[in-house]
Tab-separated table of C-alpha atoms in Angstrom:
chain	number	residue	atom	x	y	z
G	1	UNK	CA	-10.387	-6.387	-6.924
G	2	UNK	CA	-12.601	-7.215	-3.959
G	3	UNK	CA	-16.023	-5.952	-5.099
G	4	UNK	CA	-19.055	-8.153	-5.653
G	5	UNK	CA	-19.301	-7.751	-9.423
G	6	UNK	CA	-19.103	-10.960	-11.492
G	7	UNK	CA	-15.537	-11.859	-12.377
G	8	UNK	CA	-14.405	-12.947	-15.849
G	9	UNK	CA	-10.921	-14.335	-16.529
G	10	UNK	CA	-9.761	-13.736	-20.112
G	11	UNK	CA	-6.750	-15.801	-21.165
G	12	UNK	CA	-4.804	-14.250	-24.016
G	13	UNK	CA	-4.227	-10.563	-24.806
G	14	UNK	CA	-4.264	-10.705	-28.588
G	15	UNK	CA	-7.030	-9.172	-30.748
G	16	UNK	CA	-9.768	-11.533	-29.489
G	17	UNK	CA	-8.796	-11.271	-25.821
G	18	UNK	CA	-8.488	-7.491	-25.931
G	19	UNK	CA	-11.829	-7.047	-27.694
G	20	UNK	CA	-13.525	-9.381	-25.197
G	21	UNK	CA	-11.948	-7.634	-22.206
G	22	UNK	CA	-12.989	-4.191	-23.353
G	23	UNK	CA	-16.543	-5.317	-24.182
G	24	UNK	CA	-17.068	-7.149	-20.882
G	25	UNK	CA	-15.543	-4.421	-18.728
G	26	UNK	CA	-17.786	-1.815	-20.344
G	27	UNK	CA	-20.874	-3.773	-19.260
G	28	UNK	CA	-20.530	-4.266	-15.535
G	29	UNK	CA	-18.086	-7.159	-15.262
G	30	UNK	CA	-14.680	-7.030	-13.621
G	31	UNK	CA	-12.075	-8.702	-15.796
G	32	UNK	CA	-8.666	-10.209	-15.193
G	33	UNK	CA	-6.736	-10.345	-18.459
G	34	UNK	CA	-3.990	-12.969	-18.248
G	35	UNK	CA	-1.222	-13.186	-20.826
G	36	UNK	CA	2.243	-14.713	-21.140
G	37	UNK	CA	3.753	-11.695	-22.897
G	38	UNK	CA	5.190	-8.622	-21.228
G	39	UNK	CA	2.839	-6.336	-23.186
G	40	UNK	CA	-0.679	-6.637	-24.591
G	41	UNK	CA	-1.223	-7.216	-28.297
G	42	UNK	CA	-0.485	-10.868	-28.944
G	43	UNK	CA	1.434	-11.922	-32.027
G	44	UNK	CA	-0.556	-9.730	-34.382
G	45	UNK	CA	0.000	-6.495	-32.436
G	46	UNK	CA	3.470	-7.451	-31.205
G	47	UNK	CA	5.405	-4.320	-30.226
G	48	UNK	CA	9.145	-3.611	-30.165
G	49	UNK	CA	10.676	-3.729	-26.699
G	50	UNK	CA	10.369	-0.354	-24.966
G	51	UNK	CA	14.157	-0.187	-24.555
G	52	UNK	CA	14.538	-0.008	-28.341
G	53	UNK	CA	12.755	3.364	-28.478
G	54	UNK	CA	11.192	2.607	-31.849
G	55	UNK	CA	10.246	5.870	-33.527
G	56	UNK	CA	7.604	4.450	-35.901
G	57	UNK	CA	6.417	1.042	-34.672
G	58	UNK	CA	3.308	1.413	-36.843
G	59	UNK	CA	5.509	0.892	-39.901
G	60	UNK	CA	5.585	-2.823	-39.085
G	61	UNK	CA	1.813	-3.137	-38.780
G	62	UNK	CA	-1.442	-2.664	-40.561
G	63	UNK	CA	-4.716	-2.031	-38.702
G	64	UNK	CA	-2.697	0.200	-36.367
G	65	UNK	CA	-5.710	2.363	-35.504
G	66	UNK	CA	-7.634	-0.681	-34.311
G	67	UNK	CA	-4.722	-1.462	-31.992
G	68	UNK	CA	-4.649	2.106	-30.665
G	69	UNK	CA	-8.364	1.989	-29.869
G	70	UNK	CA	-8.008	-1.298	-28.018
G	71	UNK	CA	-4.888	-0.152	-26.180
G	72	UNK	CA	-6.481	3.095	-25.041
G	73	UNK	CA	-9.740	1.414	-23.993
G	74	UNK	CA	-7.802	-1.166	-21.977
G	75	UNK	CA	-5.855	1.595	-20.235
G	76	UNK	CA	-9.072	3.427	-19.302
G	77	UNK	CA	-10.657	0.299	-17.832
G	78	UNK	CA	-7.500	-0.502	-15.876
G	79	UNK	CA	-7.366	3.023	-14.473
G	80	UNK	CA	-11.027	2.757	-13.438
G	81	UNK	CA	-10.379	-0.554	-11.662
G	82	UNK	CA	-12.549	-2.609	-13.989
G	83	UNK	CA	-9.643	-4.600	-15.478
G	84	UNK	CA	-6.521	-6.156	-14.017
G	85	UNK	CA	-3.890	-7.045	-16.603
G	86	UNK	CA	-1.495	-9.801	-15.526
G	87	UNK	CA	1.548	-9.920	-17.811
G	88	UNK	CA	4.216	-12.632	-17.871
G	89	UNK	CA	1.666	-15.121	-16.521
G	90	UNK	CA	1.886	-18.508	-18.249
G	91	UNK	CA	-1.374	-20.440	-17.773
G	92	UNK	CA	-0.916	-24.188	-17.447
G	93	UNK	CA	-4.335	-25.320	-16.202
G	94	UNK	CA	-7.910	-24.101	-15.710
G	95	UNK	CA	-9.991	-25.957	-13.143
G	96	UNK	CA	-13.786	-25.874	-13.085
G	97	UNK	CA	-15.887	-26.586	-9.991
G	98	UNK	CA	-19.559	-26.334	-9.099
G	99	UNK	CA	-20.498	-24.498	-5.919
G	100	UNK	CA	-23.902	-25.034	-4.332
G	101	UNK	CA	-25.571	-21.696	-3.571
G	102	UNK	CA	-27.885	-20.937	-0.664
G	103	UNK	CA	-30.986	-21.413	-2.809
G	104	UNK	CA	-29.852	-24.858	-3.925
G	105	UNK	CA	-28.691	-23.895	-7.414
G	106	UNK	CA	-25.154	-24.653	-8.590
G	107	UNK	CA	-22.840	-21.989	-9.960
G	108	UNK	CA	-19.564	-22.260	-11.838
G	109	UNK	CA	-16.288	-21.480	-10.124
G	110	UNK	CA	-12.986	-21.494	-11.977
G	111	UNK	CA	-9.371	-21.440	-10.851
G	112	UNK	CA	-6.775	-20.378	-13.400
G	113	UNK	CA	-3.317	-21.716	-12.572
G	114	UNK	CA	-0.355	-19.789	-13.979
G	115	UNK	CA	3.407	-19.536	-13.591
G	116	UNK	CA	4.856	-16.063	-13.155
G	117	UNK	CA	7.842	-14.546	-14.920
G	118	UNK	CA	10.379	-15.707	-17.491
G	119	UNK	CA	11.650	-18.469	-15.180
G	120	UNK	CA	8.066	-19.767	-14.724
G	121	UNK	CA	8.691	-20.946	-11.175
G	122	UNK	CA	6.276	-18.897	-9.038
G	123	UNK	CA	2.675	-20.194	-9.015
G	124	UNK	CA	-0.287	-17.823	-9.236
G	125	UNK	CA	-3.997	-18.593	-8.955
G	126	UNK	CA	-6.856	-16.477	-10.299
G	127	UNK	CA	-10.412	-17.330	-9.247
G	128	UNK	CA	-13.281	-16.348	-11.518
G	129	UNK	CA	-16.955	-16.960	-12.231
G	130	UNK	CA	-16.332	-17.577	-15.941
G	131	UNK	CA	-13.440	-18.026	-18.342
G	132	UNK	CA	-12.929	-16.758	-21.866
G	133	UNK	CA	-10.273	-18.559	-23.907
G	134	UNK	CA	-8.496	-16.376	-26.467
G	135	UNK	CA	-5.342	-18.444	-26.718
G	136	UNK	CA	-4.634	-17.858	-30.418
G	137	UNK	CA	-2.826	-20.222	-32.755
G	138	UNK	CA	0.597	-21.519	-33.703
G	139	UNK	CA	2.324	-22.311	-36.958
G	140	UNK	CA	2.009	-25.606	-38.760
G	141	UNK	CA	5.477	-27.018	-39.422
G	142	UNK	CA	6.112	-29.519	-42.226
G	143	UNK	CA	9.611	-31.001	-42.492
G	144	UNK	CA	11.810	-31.412	-45.560
G	145	UNK	CA	15.470	-32.298	-46.038
G	146	UNK	CA	17.648	-29.623	-44.439
G	147	UNK	CA	14.901	-27.877	-42.466
G	148	UNK	CA	16.999	-28.152	-39.278
G	149	UNK	CA	19.932	-26.199	-40.756
G	150	UNK	CA	20.602	-22.922	-38.871
G	151	UNK	CA	19.016	-20.101	-40.842
G	152	UNK	CA	15.743	-21.956	-41.444
G	153	UNK	CA	12.919	-20.573	-39.308
G	154	UNK	CA	9.166	-20.265	-39.458
G	155	UNK	CA	7.558	-17.376	-41.286
G	156	UNK	CA	5.903	-16.223	-38.070
G	157	UNK	CA	9.227	-16.459	-36.269
G	158	UNK	CA	10.828	-14.117	-38.789
G	159	UNK	CA	7.950	-11.675	-38.412
G	160	UNK	CA	8.072	-11.850	-34.604
G	161	UNK	CA	11.811	-11.143	-34.667
G	162	UNK	CA	11.289	-8.109	-36.868
G	163	UNK	CA	8.339	-6.720	-34.891
G	164	UNK	CA	9.642	-7.479	-31.415
G	165	UNK	CA	13.364	-6.780	-31.739
G	166	UNK	CA	13.644	-4.692	-34.941
G	167	UNK	CA	16.215	-7.284	-36.074
G	168	UNK	CA	16.358	-9.337	-39.260
G	169	UNK	CA	17.408	-12.996	-39.443
G	170	UNK	CA	19.837	-12.557	-42.345
G	171	UNK	CA	20.839	-10.594	-45.432
G	172	UNK	CA	19.286	-12.686	-48.203
G	173	UNK	CA	16.043	-14.536	-47.611
G	174	UNK	CA	13.623	-16.868	-49.310
G	175	UNK	CA	10.059	-16.838	-47.993
G	176	UNK	CA	8.243	-20.080	-48.776
G	177	UNK	CA	5.299	-22.333	-48.027
G	178	UNK	CA	1.680	-21.337	-48.375
G	179	UNK	CA	-0.795	-18.961	-46.792
G	180	UNK	CA	-1.564	-15.253	-46.492
G	181	UNK	CA	1.098	-14.776	-43.793
G	182	UNK	CA	3.854	-15.077	-46.394
G	183	UNK	CA	2.933	-11.720	-47.955
G	184	UNK	CA	3.485	-9.491	-44.887
G	185	UNK	CA	6.585	-11.485	-43.959
G	186	UNK	CA	8.174	-11.018	-47.393
G	187	UNK	CA	7.269	-7.336	-47.654
G	188	UNK	CA	8.304	-6.665	-44.051
G	189	UNK	CA	11.728	-8.220	-44.550
G	190	UNK	CA	12.216	-6.381	-47.843
G	191	UNK	CA	11.255	-3.041	-46.269
G	192	UNK	CA	13.768	-3.708	-43.480
G	193	UNK	CA	16.595	-4.006	-45.994
G	194	UNK	CA	16.722	-7.772	-46.504
G	195	UNK	CA	17.151	-8.954	-50.077
G	196	UNK	CA	14.196	-11.292	-50.602
G	197	UNK	CA	15.421	-13.550	-53.378
G	198	UNK	CA	12.029	-15.221	-53.899
G	199	UNK	CA	8.562	-15.677	-52.477
G	200	UNK	CA	7.784	-19.352	-53.103
G	201	UNK	CA	4.035	-20.053	-52.849
G	202	UNK	CA	2.678	-23.554	-53.460
G	203	UNK	CA	-0.889	-22.378	-54.140
G	204	UNK	CA	-2.210	-22.134	-57.689
G	205	UNK	CA	-3.359	-18.578	-58.602
G	206	UNK	CA	-6.163	-20.076	-60.710
G	207	UNK	CA	-7.745	-21.376	-57.506
G	208	UNK	CA	-8.520	-17.799	-56.475
G	209	UNK	CA	-10.551	-17.262	-59.633
G	210	UNK	CA	-12.672	-20.306	-58.797
G	211	UNK	CA	-13.566	-18.703	-55.458
G	212	UNK	CA	-14.048	-15.172	-56.699
G	213	UNK	CA	-17.508	-14.826	-55.139
G	214	UNK	CA	-16.312	-15.411	-51.578
G	215	UNK	CA	-13.252	-13.242	-52.118
G	216	UNK	CA	-15.236	-10.387	-53.671
G	217	UNK	CA	-17.378	-10.250	-50.515
G	218	UNK	CA	-14.319	-8.914	-48.679
G	219	UNK	CA	-13.030	-6.043	-50.841
G	220	UNK	CA	-10.885	-4.756	-47.987
G	221	UNK	CA	-8.977	-8.032	-47.854
G	222	UNK	CA	-8.562	-8.063	-51.627
G	223	UNK	CA	-7.232	-4.500	-51.506
G	224	UNK	CA	-4.825	-5.518	-48.745
G	225	UNK	CA	-3.471	-8.328	-50.893
G	226	UNK	CA	-3.114	-5.921	-53.820
G	227	UNK	CA	-1.050	-3.553	-51.676
G	228	UNK	CA	1.264	-6.376	-50.695
G	229	UNK	CA	1.655	-7.365	-54.353
G	230	UNK	CA	2.594	-3.783	-55.210
G	231	UNK	CA	5.231	-3.770	-52.482
G	232	UNK	CA	6.690	-7.010	-53.787
G	233	UNK	CA	6.997	-5.449	-57.226
G	234	UNK	CA	8.587	-2.319	-55.787
G	235	UNK	CA	11.212	-4.381	-53.970
G	236	UNK	CA	11.693	-6.625	-57.031
G	237	UNK	CA	10.805	-9.802	-55.177
G	238	UNK	CA	10.507	-12.760	-57.528
G	239	UNK	CA	7.160	-14.561	-57.060
G	240	UNK	CA	7.146	-18.298	-57.767
G	241	UNK	CA	3.626	-19.713	-57.550
G	242	UNK	CA	2.900	-23.453	-57.654
G	243	UNK	CA	6.431	-23.998	-56.380
G	244	UNK	CA	7.810	-25.469	-53.178
G	245	UNK	CA	11.135	-25.794	-51.359
G	246	UNK	CA	12.412	-29.355	-51.682
G	247	UNK	CA	15.699	-29.018	-49.768
G	248	UNK	CA	17.756	-26.584	-47.700
G	249	UNK	CA	21.553	-26.707	-48.092
G	250	UNK	CA	24.305	-25.877	-45.618
G	251	UNK	CA	26.180	-27.193	-42.606
G	252	UNK	CA	26.819	-24.537	-39.971
G	253	UNK	CA	24.571	-22.046	-41.784
G	254	UNK	CA	22.035	-22.053	-44.586
G	255	UNK	CA	23.674	-21.420	-47.947
G	256	UNK	CA	20.914	-22.096	-50.478
G	257	UNK	CA	17.589	-23.796	-51.067
G	258	UNK	CA	16.356	-25.907	-53.948
G	259	UNK	CA	12.872	-25.051	-55.203
G	260	UNK	CA	10.787	-26.895	-57.787
G	261	UNK	CA	7.517	-26.484	-59.640
G	262	UNK	CA	4.422	-28.486	-58.694
G	263	UNK	CA	2.081	-30.305	-61.036
G	264	UNK	CA	-1.706	-30.160	-60.822
G	265	UNK	CA	-1.665	-32.970	-58.247
G	266	UNK	CA	0.640	-31.033	-55.928
G	267	UNK	CA	3.725	-33.113	-56.618
G	268	UNK	CA	7.149	-31.985	-57.771
G	269	UNK	CA	7.614	-31.870	-61.529
G	270	UNK	CA	10.912	-33.624	-62.313
G	271	UNK	CA	13.478	-31.430	-64.019
G	272	UNK	CA	12.124	-28.127	-62.668
G	273	UNK	CA	14.493	-27.899	-59.688
G	274	UNK	CA	16.515	-24.724	-59.299
G	275	UNK	CA	18.939	-23.586	-56.598
G	276	UNK	CA	18.508	-20.177	-54.929
G	277	UNK	CA	21.319	-18.744	-52.815
G	278	UNK	CA	20.223	-17.373	-49.425
G	279	UNK	CA	21.219	-17.323	-45.763
G	280	UNK	CA	17.635	-17.312	-44.436
G	281	UNK	CA	14.559	-19.368	-45.202
G	282	UNK	CA	11.282	-18.260	-43.621
G	283	UNK	CA	8.815	-21.071	-44.214
G	284	UNK	CA	5.207	-21.545	-43.142
G	285	UNK	CA	2.248	-23.733	-44.069
G	286	UNK	CA	-0.609	-22.086	-42.205
G	287	UNK	CA	-1.622	-22.207	-38.572
G	288	UNK	CA	-3.373	-24.420	-36.036
G	289	UNK	CA	-5.494	-23.328	-33.055
G	290	UNK	CA	-4.124	-23.449	-29.504
G	291	UNK	CA	-6.655	-25.711	-27.786
G	292	UNK	CA	-4.749	-27.180	-24.824
G	293	UNK	CA	-6.748	-25.349	-22.151
G	294	UNK	CA	-10.031	-26.006	-23.940
G	295	UNK	CA	-9.216	-29.715	-24.130
G	296	UNK	CA	-8.417	-29.985	-20.415
G	297	UNK	CA	-11.754	-28.311	-19.646
G	298	UNK	CA	-13.530	-30.855	-21.828
G	299	UNK	CA	-14.683	-28.455	-24.544
G	300	UNK	CA	-15.908	-30.134	-27.715
G	301	UNK	CA	-13.670	-29.825	-30.757
G	302	UNK	CA	-14.450	-30.202	-34.438
G	303	UNK	CA	-11.172	-31.401	-35.879
G	304	UNK	CA	-8.695	-28.920	-34.466
G	305	UNK	CA	-11.160	-26.073	-33.707
G	306	UNK	CA	-12.998	-25.390	-30.460
G	307	UNK	CA	-16.724	-25.475	-31.189
G	308	UNK	CA	-18.827	-22.487	-30.103
G	309	UNK	CA	-22.401	-21.300	-30.536
G	310	UNK	CA	-23.600	-17.935	-31.839
G	311	UNK	CA	-22.557	-16.303	-28.549
G	312	UNK	CA	-19.060	-17.843	-28.704
G	313	UNK	CA	-19.962	-20.191	-25.822
G	314	UNK	CA	-18.386	-23.629	-25.695
G	315	UNK	CA	-20.392	-26.647	-24.579
G	316	UNK	CA	-18.817	-26.352	-21.097
G	317	UNK	CA	-20.959	-24.011	-18.958
G	318	UNK	CA	-19.141	-20.826	-18.043
G	319	UNK	CA	-16.501	-21.132	-20.778
G	320	UNK	CA	-16.373	-18.887	-23.840
G	321	UNK	CA	-13.824	-19.019	-26.666
G	322	UNK	CA	-12.920	-16.514	-29.361
G	323	UNK	CA	-10.304	-15.889	-32.014
G	324	UNK	CA	-7.940	-18.385	-33.606
G	325	UNK	CA	-8.710	-21.069	-31.014
G	326	UNK	CA	-12.133	-21.484	-32.662
G	327	UNK	CA	-10.633	-21.582	-36.165
G	328	UNK	CA	-7.882	-19.679	-37.956
G	329	UNK	CA	-9.299	-16.514	-39.464
G	330	UNK	CA	-7.084	-13.495	-38.877
G	331	UNK	CA	-7.276	-10.423	-36.683
G	332	UNK	CA	-10.522	-8.946	-38.034
G	333	UNK	CA	-12.451	-12.137	-37.328
G	334	UNK	CA	-10.814	-12.406	-33.902
G	335	UNK	CA	-11.941	-8.879	-33.049
G	336	UNK	CA	-15.531	-9.637	-34.043
G	337	UNK	CA	-15.615	-12.902	-32.098
G	338	UNK	CA	-13.972	-11.305	-29.071
G	339	UNK	CA	-16.538	-8.513	-28.993
G	340	UNK	CA	-19.438	-10.984	-29.182
G	341	UNK	CA	-17.926	-13.218	-26.505
G	342	UNK	CA	-17.279	-10.319	-24.142
G	343	UNK	CA	-20.795	-8.920	-24.503
G	344	UNK	CA	-22.357	-12.369	-24.070
G	345	UNK	CA	-20.262	-13.194	-20.996
G	346	UNK	CA	-21.075	-9.835	-19.388
G	347	UNK	CA	-24.813	-10.266	-19.904
G	348	UNK	CA	-24.959	-13.826	-18.620
G	349	UNK	CA	-22.724	-13.140	-15.626
G	350	UNK	CA	-25.064	-10.289	-14.738
G	351	UNK	CA	-28.004	-12.678	-14.890
G	352	UNK	CA	-29.640	-11.368	-18.059
G	353	UNK	CA	-30.420	-12.949	-21.406
G	354	UNK	CA	-28.245	-11.226	-24.040
G	355	UNK	CA	-29.954	-9.558	-26.964
G	356	UNK	CA	-28.168	-10.595	-30.185
G	357	UNK	CA	-29.033	-7.227	-31.691
G	358	UNK	CA	-26.337	-5.582	-29.548
G	359	UNK	CA	-23.649	-7.398	-31.540
G	360	UNK	CA	-25.475	-7.598	-34.880
G	361	UNK	CA	-22.719	-5.745	-36.744
G	362	UNK	CA	-19.999	-7.990	-35.321
G	363	UNK	CA	-22.084	-11.098	-36.093
G	364	UNK	CA	-22.500	-9.990	-39.700
G	365	UNK	CA	-18.750	-9.482	-40.020
G	366	UNK	CA	-18.164	-12.861	-38.419
G	367	UNK	CA	-20.293	-14.662	-41.012
G	368	UNK	CA	-18.617	-12.975	-43.969
G	369	UNK	CA	-15.103	-13.418	-42.607
G	370	UNK	CA	-15.670	-17.093	-41.826
G	371	UNK	CA	-16.859	-17.652	-45.388
G	372	UNK	CA	-13.847	-15.747	-46.712
G	373	UNK	CA	-11.311	-17.752	-44.736
G	374	UNK	CA	-13.066	-21.029	-45.503
G	375	UNK	CA	-12.487	-20.213	-49.171
G	376	UNK	CA	-8.840	-19.327	-48.486
G	377	UNK	CA	-8.327	-22.623	-46.674
G	378	UNK	CA	-9.126	-24.519	-49.852
G	379	UNK	CA	-6.603	-22.412	-51.786
G	380	UNK	CA	-3.789	-22.294	-49.237
G	381	UNK	CA	-3.436	-26.006	-48.582
G	382	UNK	CA	0.004	-27.624	-48.317
G	383	UNK	CA	1.022	-29.510	-51.471
G	384	UNK	CA	-0.606	-32.924	-51.610
G	385	UNK	CA	2.760	-34.579	-52.181
G	386	UNK	CA	4.717	-32.911	-49.378
G	387	UNK	CA	5.310	-36.249	-47.632
G	388	UNK	CA	7.178	-37.494	-50.732
G	389	UNK	CA	9.905	-34.939	-49.954
G	390	UNK	CA	10.532	-36.315	-46.456
G	391	UNK	CA	13.419	-38.761	-46.850
G	392	UNK	CA	14.004	-41.598	-44.404
G	393	UNK	CA	16.876	-39.690	-42.770
G	394	UNK	CA	14.973	-36.399	-42.472
G	395	UNK	CA	14.434	-35.520	-38.822
G	396	UNK	CA	10.708	-35.088	-38.180
G	397	UNK	CA	10.555	-34.817	-34.378
G	398	UNK	CA	13.412	-32.530	-33.382
G	399	UNK	CA	12.928	-32.983	-29.627
G	400	UNK	CA	13.447	-36.755	-29.782
G	401	UNK	CA	15.383	-36.855	-33.096
G	402	UNK	CA	12.914	-39.233	-34.742
G	403	UNK	CA	13.346	-39.565	-38.500
G	404	UNK	CA	10.892	-40.051	-41.315
G	405	UNK	CA	12.204	-43.595	-41.767
G	406	UNK	CA	11.426	-44.486	-38.148
G	407	UNK	CA	7.874	-43.225	-38.526
G	408	UNK	CA	7.369	-45.134	-41.768
G	409	UNK	CA	8.706	-48.293	-40.129
G	410	UNK	CA	6.247	-47.844	-37.263
G	411	UNK	CA	3.391	-47.609	-39.783
G	412	UNK	CA	4.438	-50.084	-42.462
G	413	UNK	CA	6.383	-52.551	-40.372
G	414	UNK	CA	4.730	-52.389	-36.951
G	415	UNK	CA	1.159	-51.581	-37.933
G	416	UNK	CA	0.733	-48.172	-36.294
G	417	UNK	CA	-2.414	-46.499	-37.591
G	418	UNK	CA	-2.660	-43.316	-35.526
G	419	UNK	CA	-0.441	-40.611	-34.059
G	420	UNK	CA	-0.641	-41.995	-30.523
G	421	UNK	CA	0.620	-45.425	-31.555
G	422	UNK	CA	3.439	-43.883	-33.598
G	423	UNK	CA	4.343	-41.856	-30.515
G	424	UNK	CA	4.488	-44.963	-28.325
G	425	UNK	CA	6.632	-46.847	-30.840
G	426	UNK	CA	9.043	-44.058	-31.820
G	427	UNK	CA	8.825	-41.359	-29.081
G	428	UNK	CA	7.816	-38.820	-31.755
G	429	UNK	CA	5.961	-36.098	-29.856
G	430	UNK	CA	7.259	-37.023	-26.391
G	431	UNK	CA	9.684	-34.107	-26.135
G	432	UNK	CA	9.497	-30.590	-24.768
G	433	UNK	CA	6.892	-29.345	-27.270
G	434	UNK	CA	4.688	-32.436	-26.717
G	435	UNK	CA	4.045	-32.885	-30.424
G	436	UNK	CA	2.897	-29.347	-31.134
G	437	UNK	CA	5.628	-28.941	-33.767
G	438	UNK	CA	5.847	-32.438	-35.221
G	439	UNK	CA	2.212	-33.512	-34.797
G	440	UNK	CA	1.004	-32.495	-38.278
G	441	UNK	CA	4.048	-34.095	-39.909
G	442	UNK	CA	3.676	-37.352	-37.992
G	443	UNK	CA	-0.019	-37.509	-38.897
G	444	UNK	CA	0.755	-36.843	-42.550
G	445	UNK	CA	3.439	-39.504	-42.744
G	446	UNK	CA	1.208	-41.977	-40.906
G	447	UNK	CA	-1.684	-41.220	-43.270
G	448	UNK	CA	-4.133	-40.390	-40.481
G	449	UNK	CA	-5.999	-37.378	-39.132
G	450	UNK	CA	-4.369	-35.023	-36.653
G	451	UNK	CA	-6.531	-35.627	-33.595
G	452	UNK	CA	-6.394	-33.538	-30.410
G	453	UNK	CA	-4.529	-35.112	-27.517
G	454	UNK	CA	-6.049	-34.133	-24.191
G	455	UNK	CA	-2.964	-33.205	-22.214
G	456	UNK	CA	-3.303	-32.741	-18.452
G	457	UNK	CA	-1.364	-29.450	-18.589
G	458	UNK	CA	-0.941	-26.800	-21.264
G	459	UNK	CA	2.797	-26.344	-20.609
G	460	UNK	CA	5.612	-27.951	-18.603
G	461	UNK	CA	5.237	-27.370	-14.855
G	462	UNK	CA	7.940	-27.758	-12.171
G	463	UNK	CA	7.299	-30.664	-9.811
G	464	UNK	CA	7.554	-28.308	-6.836
G	465	UNK	CA	4.659	-26.248	-8.184
G	466	UNK	CA	2.543	-29.375	-8.638
G	467	UNK	CA	3.348	-30.498	-5.105
G	468	UNK	CA	2.352	-27.135	-3.627
G	469	UNK	CA	-0.818	-27.074	-5.727
G	470	UNK	CA	-1.720	-30.544	-4.469
G	471	UNK	CA	-1.186	-29.518	-0.858
G	472	UNK	CA	-3.271	-26.394	-1.319
G	473	UNK	CA	-6.087	-28.391	-2.926
G	474	UNK	CA	-6.035	-30.877	-0.056
G	475	UNK	CA	-6.293	-28.034	2.446
G	476	UNK	CA	-9.197	-26.479	0.546
G	477	UNK	CA	-11.021	-29.803	0.301
G	478	UNK	CA	-10.655	-30.383	4.030
G	479	UNK	CA	-11.963	-26.921	4.823
G	480	UNK	CA	-14.646	-26.791	2.137
G	481	UNK	CA	-18.302	-26.947	3.145
G	482	UNK	CA	-20.314	-29.875	1.788
G	483	UNK	CA	-21.955	-27.680	-0.853
G	484	UNK	CA	-18.767	-27.358	-2.929
G	485	UNK	CA	-18.884	-30.011	-5.629
G	486	UNK	CA	-15.919	-30.897	-7.850
G	487	UNK	CA	-16.689	-31.011	-11.543
C-alpha cells in the first residue's frame, strides 16, 4: 500500500483484531493485520489445516456465523486493497517515535518488528501511524504432583489439537480445573469419540446462585451453558463439582489421576480421594492477558490487564487495545471491544472526533459482558489451597527444572518476597517461556502478587536479527532530519 490514507497496524487476528480491522477499513483507514498463525481466526476461530479437507469444520465451533461474517468482510477489504493480511509474522517489538511535522506539531510513528515464517529468522518491519493491540490471552498453569507426565496437557491445548488437526490426545480423558473453557473442551472431546471419564470442576455450584442477577443479564450465555450441560448428560460424562486433581500417575504415559473433594475453604477434604483411570488429563485454571507488547510500549496496566478508556485507547498516544489483552472476557466481548477500537482509531487517524453514538450498541454489550465475566471470575477461582498440593519435589518451572522446595527455600530461608527475587535466587522463570507458564505458580508459592515484568522483547529473537536491526536504526538515525524525535 502506497497511498496517503492513515495507516493502522493491528496485531492479532482473533475476534478482537478481526472486528477492529473490518471496522477501521470500512471507515477510510488502510490496515495491516499482522498475525503469527497461518490463517485468521485466532484460538477461538481456529480452523483445521486446509490439507485435512474437513467437511464440517463448524461442528467444532459455536458462533460460526459471526466467524463467517468476519471472514467474508476481511476478504472483501483485502480484495479492495484496504487491508493487507500478514500471516506467519511473529511480532517481537513495537517501537514508537514522534515525528515533527511542517507546522511544528508532533505525530506518532510506529515500527512493528516481526519475524517471518515457522523458523522465525527473517526480519520484517511494518511502519504505521497507530497500533491496535489484539494479542489475546494464554492459559494459567498451576502445578501439582505428576503434572509433567506425558498425557497431561492444558485444556486449551486439547481444544487446539482437536480444532486445528482433527486429532484427539488420547482414548480416555479427564477434564479438570476451573473455568468456562472446560465445558467446550469436555463436550468437544466426547463428541470426537473420546471417553471423558470425568469433568472435575473446583467451583461451587452454589456460587452461581449468589450471582444470579449478573448471570441473568446474559440469557444467551446461560443458554449456552445449558446446552453444554445437556451434551455432557448425553455423553454420560460424570460431573464432579468442588473437586480437584491432586496427583497424576504414570511414568512414560499417564495412567490415572487422583481427585478429591474440596471443603468450603478450598482445601482438600481428607478421605475423599479417588483414583480415575485415564490416558489424558486436560487441565486449565483460567487465562491471563498477553501484555508483552503493551508493556514494552509503556501502557499502564491494572494488575494483569491493559487499561483502556471508553474508546479502547491506552494511555500511550496512538495505541489502542482490545480483547483479552484488556481483561479475559470471551469472544463476544472481544468482538465488541474490537469494533469500538477500530471505529475510534479510524476517526482519530482521519482527524475527527469520534461520536460515541456510532458504537452505542457495542458499548452497551461491552458493559453487560464485563459485568458478567466479573461475576464469573469470582466463581471460577482456583482453589484457595492449591499451593498445599505442590510438594517440595514437584517441578514448578519446567524450563529450568526448579522445584516447589527450591522456591519455598528462597522465600522462607533466603527472604525472597517477590517473583523477581525468587527468579534471581532459583532461576525460576529464566527459561524459554520467560515465566509465562510458571509465573502464576511462583507468585502463589511465594505468597505475592503476580506483577507484570517489562520484558524488552515479546519473544526470543536471533542475535543476527538484533544486529541487523541495530545497524538499520543507526543508518536511519544518521540520515534522519532533526525533526524526528525518539520517544
